[in-house]
mmCIF file of C-alpha atoms in Angstrom:
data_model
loop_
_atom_site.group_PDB
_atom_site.id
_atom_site.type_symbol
_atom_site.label_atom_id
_atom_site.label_comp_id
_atom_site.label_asym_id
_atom_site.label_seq_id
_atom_site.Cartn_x
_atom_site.Cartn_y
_atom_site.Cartn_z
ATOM 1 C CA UNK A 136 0.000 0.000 0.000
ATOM 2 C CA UNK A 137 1.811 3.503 -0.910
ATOM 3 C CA UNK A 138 2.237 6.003 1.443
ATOM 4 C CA UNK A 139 1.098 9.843 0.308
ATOM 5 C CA UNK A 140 2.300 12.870 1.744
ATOM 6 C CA UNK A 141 0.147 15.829 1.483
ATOM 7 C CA UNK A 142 1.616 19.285 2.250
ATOM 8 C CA UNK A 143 -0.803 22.144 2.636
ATOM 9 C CA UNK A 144 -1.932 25.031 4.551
ATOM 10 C CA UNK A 145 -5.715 24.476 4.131
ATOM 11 C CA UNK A 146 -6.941 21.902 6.312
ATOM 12 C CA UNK A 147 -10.216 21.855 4.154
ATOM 13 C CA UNK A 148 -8.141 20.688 1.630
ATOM 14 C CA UNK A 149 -6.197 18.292 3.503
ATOM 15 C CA UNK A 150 -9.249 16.595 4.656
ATOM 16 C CA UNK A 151 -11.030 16.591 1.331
ATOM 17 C CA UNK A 152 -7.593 15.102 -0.531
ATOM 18 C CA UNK A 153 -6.390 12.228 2.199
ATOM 19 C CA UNK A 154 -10.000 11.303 2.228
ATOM 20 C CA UNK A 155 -10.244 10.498 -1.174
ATOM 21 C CA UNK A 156 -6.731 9.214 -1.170
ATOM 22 C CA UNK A 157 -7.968 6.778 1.753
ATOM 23 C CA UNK A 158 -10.830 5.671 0.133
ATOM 24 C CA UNK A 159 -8.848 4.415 -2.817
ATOM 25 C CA UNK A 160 -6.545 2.431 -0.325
ATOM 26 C CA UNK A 161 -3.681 4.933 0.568
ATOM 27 C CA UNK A 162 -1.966 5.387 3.436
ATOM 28 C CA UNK A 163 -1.878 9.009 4.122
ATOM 29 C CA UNK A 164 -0.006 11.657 6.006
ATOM 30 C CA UNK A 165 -0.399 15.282 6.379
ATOM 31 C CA UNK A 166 1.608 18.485 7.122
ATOM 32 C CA UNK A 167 0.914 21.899 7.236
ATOM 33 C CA UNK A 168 3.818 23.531 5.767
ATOM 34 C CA UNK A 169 6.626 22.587 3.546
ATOM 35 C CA UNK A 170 8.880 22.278 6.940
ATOM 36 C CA UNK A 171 6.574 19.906 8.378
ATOM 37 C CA UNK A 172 6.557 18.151 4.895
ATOM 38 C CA UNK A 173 10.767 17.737 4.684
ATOM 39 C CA UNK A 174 10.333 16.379 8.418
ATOM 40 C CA UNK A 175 8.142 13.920 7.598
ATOM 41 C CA UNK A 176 9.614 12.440 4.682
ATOM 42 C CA UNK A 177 13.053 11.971 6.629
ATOM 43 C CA UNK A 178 11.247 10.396 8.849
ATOM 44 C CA UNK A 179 8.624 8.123 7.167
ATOM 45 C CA UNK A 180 8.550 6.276 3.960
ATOM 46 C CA UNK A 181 6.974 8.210 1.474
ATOM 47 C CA UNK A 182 6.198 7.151 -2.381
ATOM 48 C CA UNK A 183 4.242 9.958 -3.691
ATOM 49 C CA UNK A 184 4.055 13.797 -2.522
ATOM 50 C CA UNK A 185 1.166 16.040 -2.570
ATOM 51 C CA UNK A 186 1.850 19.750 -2.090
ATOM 52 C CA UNK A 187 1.034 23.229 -2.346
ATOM 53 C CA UNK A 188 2.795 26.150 -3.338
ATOM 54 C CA UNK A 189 1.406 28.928 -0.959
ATOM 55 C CA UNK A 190 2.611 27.223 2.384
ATOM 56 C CA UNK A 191 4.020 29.334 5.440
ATOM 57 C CA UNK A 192 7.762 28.715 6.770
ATOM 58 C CA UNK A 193 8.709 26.877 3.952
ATOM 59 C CA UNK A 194 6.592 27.099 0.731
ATOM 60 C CA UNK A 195 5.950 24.580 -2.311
ATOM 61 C CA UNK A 196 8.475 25.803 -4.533
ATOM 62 C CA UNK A 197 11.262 24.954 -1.619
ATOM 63 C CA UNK A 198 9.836 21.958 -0.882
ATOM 64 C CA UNK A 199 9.893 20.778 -4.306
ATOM 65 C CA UNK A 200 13.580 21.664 -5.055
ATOM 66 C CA UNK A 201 14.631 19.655 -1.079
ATOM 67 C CA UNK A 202 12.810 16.800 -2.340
ATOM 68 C CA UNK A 203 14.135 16.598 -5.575
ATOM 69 C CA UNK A 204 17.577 17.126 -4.425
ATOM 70 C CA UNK A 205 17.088 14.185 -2.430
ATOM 71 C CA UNK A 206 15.310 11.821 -4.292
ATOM 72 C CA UNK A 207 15.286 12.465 -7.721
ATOM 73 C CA UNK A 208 12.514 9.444 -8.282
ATOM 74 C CA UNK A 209 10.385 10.791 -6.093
ATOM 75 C CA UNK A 210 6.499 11.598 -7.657
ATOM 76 C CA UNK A 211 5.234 15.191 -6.833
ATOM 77 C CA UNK A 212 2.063 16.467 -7.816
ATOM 78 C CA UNK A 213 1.778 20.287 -7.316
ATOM 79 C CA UNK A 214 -1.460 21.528 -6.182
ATOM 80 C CA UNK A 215 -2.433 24.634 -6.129
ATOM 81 C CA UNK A 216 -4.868 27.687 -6.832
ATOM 82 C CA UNK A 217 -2.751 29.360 -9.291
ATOM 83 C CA UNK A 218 -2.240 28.547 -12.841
ATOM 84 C CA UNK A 219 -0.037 30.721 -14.484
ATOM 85 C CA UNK A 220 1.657 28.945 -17.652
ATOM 86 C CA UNK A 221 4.872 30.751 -15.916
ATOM 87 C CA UNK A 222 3.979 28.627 -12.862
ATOM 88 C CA UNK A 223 3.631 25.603 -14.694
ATOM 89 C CA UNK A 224 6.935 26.082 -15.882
ATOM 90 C CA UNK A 225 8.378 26.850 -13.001
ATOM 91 C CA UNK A 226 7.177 23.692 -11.413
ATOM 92 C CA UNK A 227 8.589 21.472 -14.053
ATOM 93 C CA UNK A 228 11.831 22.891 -13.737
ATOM 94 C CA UNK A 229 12.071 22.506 -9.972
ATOM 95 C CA UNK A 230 11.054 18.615 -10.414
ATOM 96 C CA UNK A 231 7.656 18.245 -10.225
ATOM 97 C CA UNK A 232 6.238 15.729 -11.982
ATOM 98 C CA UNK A 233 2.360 16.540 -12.413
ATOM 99 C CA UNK A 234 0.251 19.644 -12.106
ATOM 100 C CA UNK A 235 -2.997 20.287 -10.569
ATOM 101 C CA UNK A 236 -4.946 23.656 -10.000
ATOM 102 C CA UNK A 237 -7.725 24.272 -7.622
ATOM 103 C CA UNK A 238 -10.691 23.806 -7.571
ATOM 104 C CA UNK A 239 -9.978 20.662 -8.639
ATOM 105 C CA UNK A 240 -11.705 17.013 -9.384
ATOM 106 C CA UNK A 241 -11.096 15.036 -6.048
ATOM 107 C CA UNK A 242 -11.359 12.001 -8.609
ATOM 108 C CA UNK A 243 -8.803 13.003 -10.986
ATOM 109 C CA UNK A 244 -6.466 13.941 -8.434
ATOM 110 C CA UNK A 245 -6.422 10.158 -7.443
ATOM 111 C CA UNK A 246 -6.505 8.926 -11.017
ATOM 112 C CA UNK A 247 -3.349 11.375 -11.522
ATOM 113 C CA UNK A 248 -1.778 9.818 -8.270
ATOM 114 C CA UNK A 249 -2.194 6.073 -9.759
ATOM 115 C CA UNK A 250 -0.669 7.241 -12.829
ATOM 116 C CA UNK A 251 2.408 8.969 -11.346
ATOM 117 C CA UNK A 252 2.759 5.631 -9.111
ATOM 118 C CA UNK A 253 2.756 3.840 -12.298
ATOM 119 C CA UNK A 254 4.824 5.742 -14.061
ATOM 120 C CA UNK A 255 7.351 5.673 -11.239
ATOM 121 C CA UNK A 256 7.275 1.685 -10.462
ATOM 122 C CA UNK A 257 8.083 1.307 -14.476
ATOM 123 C CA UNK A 258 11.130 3.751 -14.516
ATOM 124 C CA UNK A 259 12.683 1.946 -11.565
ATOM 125 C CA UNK A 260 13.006 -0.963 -13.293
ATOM 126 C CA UNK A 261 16.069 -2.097 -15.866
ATOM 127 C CA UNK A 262 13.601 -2.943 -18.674
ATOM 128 C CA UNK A 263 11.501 -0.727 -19.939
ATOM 129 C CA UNK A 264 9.032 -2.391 -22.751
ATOM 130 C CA UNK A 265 6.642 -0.803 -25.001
ATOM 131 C CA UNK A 266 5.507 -2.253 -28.513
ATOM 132 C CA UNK A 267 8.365 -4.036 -30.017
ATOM 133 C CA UNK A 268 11.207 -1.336 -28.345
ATOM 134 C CA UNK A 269 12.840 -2.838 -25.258
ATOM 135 C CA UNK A 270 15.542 -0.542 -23.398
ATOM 136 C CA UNK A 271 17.816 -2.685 -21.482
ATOM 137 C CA UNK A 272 19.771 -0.062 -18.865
ATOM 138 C CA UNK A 273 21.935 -3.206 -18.392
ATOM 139 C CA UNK A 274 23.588 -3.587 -21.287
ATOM 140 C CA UNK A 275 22.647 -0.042 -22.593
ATOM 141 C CA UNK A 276 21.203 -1.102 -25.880
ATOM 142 C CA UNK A 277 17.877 -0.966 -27.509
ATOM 143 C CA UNK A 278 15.871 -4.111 -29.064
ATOM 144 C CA UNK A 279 13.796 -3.176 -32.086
ATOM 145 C CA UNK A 280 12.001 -6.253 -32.445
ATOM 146 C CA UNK A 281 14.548 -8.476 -33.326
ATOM 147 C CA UNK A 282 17.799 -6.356 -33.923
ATOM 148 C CA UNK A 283 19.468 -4.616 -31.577
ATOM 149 C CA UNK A 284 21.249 -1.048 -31.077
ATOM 150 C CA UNK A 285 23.837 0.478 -28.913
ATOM 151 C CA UNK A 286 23.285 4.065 -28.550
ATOM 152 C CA UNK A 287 25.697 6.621 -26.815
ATOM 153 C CA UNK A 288 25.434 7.050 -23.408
ATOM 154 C CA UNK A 289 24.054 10.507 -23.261
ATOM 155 C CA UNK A 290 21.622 9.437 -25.791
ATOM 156 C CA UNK A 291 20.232 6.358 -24.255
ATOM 157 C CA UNK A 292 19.821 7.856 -21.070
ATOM 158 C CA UNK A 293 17.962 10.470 -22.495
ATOM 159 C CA UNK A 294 15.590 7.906 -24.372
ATOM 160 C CA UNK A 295 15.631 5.731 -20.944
ATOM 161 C CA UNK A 296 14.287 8.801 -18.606
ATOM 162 C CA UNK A 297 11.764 9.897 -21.332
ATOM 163 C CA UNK A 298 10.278 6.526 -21.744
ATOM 164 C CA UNK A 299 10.761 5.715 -18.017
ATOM 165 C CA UNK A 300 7.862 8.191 -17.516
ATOM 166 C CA UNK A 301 5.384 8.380 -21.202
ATOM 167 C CA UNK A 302 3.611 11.498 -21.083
ATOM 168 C CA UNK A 303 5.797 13.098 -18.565
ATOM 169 C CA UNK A 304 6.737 16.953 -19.605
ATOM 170 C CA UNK A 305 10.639 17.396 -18.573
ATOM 171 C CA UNK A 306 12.251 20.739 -18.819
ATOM 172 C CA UNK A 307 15.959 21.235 -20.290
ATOM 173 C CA UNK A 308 16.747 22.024 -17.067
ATOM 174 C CA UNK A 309 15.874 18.729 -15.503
ATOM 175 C CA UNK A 310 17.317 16.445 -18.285
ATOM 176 C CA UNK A 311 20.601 18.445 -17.869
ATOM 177 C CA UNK A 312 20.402 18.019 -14.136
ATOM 178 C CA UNK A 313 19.436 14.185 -14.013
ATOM 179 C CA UNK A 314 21.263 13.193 -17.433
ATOM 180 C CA UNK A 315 24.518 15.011 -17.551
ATOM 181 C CA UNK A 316 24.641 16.240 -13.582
ATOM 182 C CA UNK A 317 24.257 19.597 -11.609
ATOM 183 C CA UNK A 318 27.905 20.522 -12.147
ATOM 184 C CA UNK A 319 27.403 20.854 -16.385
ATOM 185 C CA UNK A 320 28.580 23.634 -17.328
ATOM 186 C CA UNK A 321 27.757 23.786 -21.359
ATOM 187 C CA UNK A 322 25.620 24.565 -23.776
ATOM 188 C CA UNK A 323 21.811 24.169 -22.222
ATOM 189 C CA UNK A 324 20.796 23.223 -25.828
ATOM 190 C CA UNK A 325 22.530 20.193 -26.423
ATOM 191 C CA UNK A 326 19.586 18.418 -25.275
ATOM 192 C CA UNK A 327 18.016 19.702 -28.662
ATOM 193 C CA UNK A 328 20.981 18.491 -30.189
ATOM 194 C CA UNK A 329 20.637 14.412 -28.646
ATOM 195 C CA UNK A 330 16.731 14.968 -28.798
ATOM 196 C CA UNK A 331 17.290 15.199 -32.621
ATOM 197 C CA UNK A 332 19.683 12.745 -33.049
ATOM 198 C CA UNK A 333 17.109 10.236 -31.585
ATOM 199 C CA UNK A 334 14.540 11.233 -33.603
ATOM 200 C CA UNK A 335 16.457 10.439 -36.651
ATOM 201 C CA UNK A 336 17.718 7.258 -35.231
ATOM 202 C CA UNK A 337 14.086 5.969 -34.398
ATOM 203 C CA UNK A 338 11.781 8.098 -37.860
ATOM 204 C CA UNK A 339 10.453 5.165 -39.077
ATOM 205 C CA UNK A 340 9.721 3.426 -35.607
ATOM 206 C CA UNK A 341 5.935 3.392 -34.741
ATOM 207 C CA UNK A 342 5.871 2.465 -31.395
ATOM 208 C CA UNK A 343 6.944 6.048 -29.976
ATOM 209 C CA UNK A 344 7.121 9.543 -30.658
ATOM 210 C CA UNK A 345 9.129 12.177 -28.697
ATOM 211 C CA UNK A 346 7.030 15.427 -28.748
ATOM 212 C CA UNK A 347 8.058 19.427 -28.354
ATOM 213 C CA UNK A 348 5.932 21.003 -25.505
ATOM 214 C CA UNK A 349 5.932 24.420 -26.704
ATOM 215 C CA UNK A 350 7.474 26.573 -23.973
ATOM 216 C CA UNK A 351 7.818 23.697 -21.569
ATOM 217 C CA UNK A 352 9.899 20.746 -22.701
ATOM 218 C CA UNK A 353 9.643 17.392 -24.094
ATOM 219 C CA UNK A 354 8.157 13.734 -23.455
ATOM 220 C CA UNK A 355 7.402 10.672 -25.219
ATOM 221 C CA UNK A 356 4.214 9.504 -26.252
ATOM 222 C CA UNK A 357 3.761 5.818 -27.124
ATOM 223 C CA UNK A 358 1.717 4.970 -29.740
ATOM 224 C CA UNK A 359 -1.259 2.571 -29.505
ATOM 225 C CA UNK A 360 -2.429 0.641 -32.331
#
């Protein structure tokens, strides 16, 4: 049974989300600020975070970037009454993984949970599987049906992280920071440069797309026959 964490101010909204959370079998714990929130994730285990941005002592935005910094698998959902495309973006590139703006759907907030949990259990593994593409972090290569490829590094683990997490927006930002570290020091765009390279590698593979979020990112979208 997974564990949420939900970090807010409003205890309305506290009650409303854990007891839809419950109801759908979580385990839940709550905390009123993001202070409360870093407290309780050093001391409990947590799989999936919850949290606003307007919080006292410590707020959502510093949350985010702790958590991230120490667990850079760890799924966060941002909640929260604003919805500012500026916002959005700002979430992304501090780590979060999802985005939700009140008022808000107590029912898709849980369906968004089970995806995030899903998304998460698959990019832990060392296979990831999707049509007739197999990524083996292994042995770093790439199974197309019956042949096989070995990438570059850089460029697998770009391909692993995006299909890791289908539908997941990442930021340049966070592909530089998880792919080629915090201490990079080059040229922001070279992810367009390995992003490119991959699509040419994989044009006439069906089974997956990587797709341009305007202003945001990118992520990969697997196609369904």
């Amino acid at each position: 049974m997974a564990t949420i964490l939900v970090a807010d101010d409003d205890a309305n909204i506290r009650e409303l989300v854990c007891l839809f959370l419950r109801n759908d079998g979580f385990d839940t714990v709550e905390a009123v600020d993001g202070h409360q929130a870093l407290t309780l994730y050093k001391e409990r285990s947590i799989d999936l975070v919850v949290l606003d941005i307007m919080m006292p002592i410590m707020d959502g935005w510093a949350l985010c970037r702790e958590l991230r910094q120490m667990n850079a698998d760890l799924p966060l959902l941002m909640l929260t009454a604003r919805g500012e495309t500026w916002e959005k973006v700002k979430g992304f590139e501090l780590g979060t993984d999802d985005y939700l703006t009140k008022p808000f759907d107590p029912l898709e907030l849980t369906v968004r949970v089970k995806a995030l949990l899903k998304r998460y259990k698959i990019g832990s593994t060392h296979m990831i599987q999707f049509g007739d593409v197999t990524l083996d972090r292994q042995s770093y290569k790439v199974i197309l049906g019956t042949e096989s490829l070995t990438l570059p590094l850089k460029e697998f683990e770009l391909l692993y992280k995006l299909a890791g997490t289908p539908g997941q927006v990442y930021t340049r930002e966070q592909l530089i920071d998880q792919i080629w570290g915090l201490d990079y020091t080059g040229d922001d765009r070279t992810v367009d440069v390995h992003i490119k390279r991959l699509r040419e590698r994989f044009a006439t593979t069906p089974d997956f797309q990587i797709e341009t979020v305007r202003g945001l990112g990118y992520r990969l979208e697997v196609k369904h026959d």
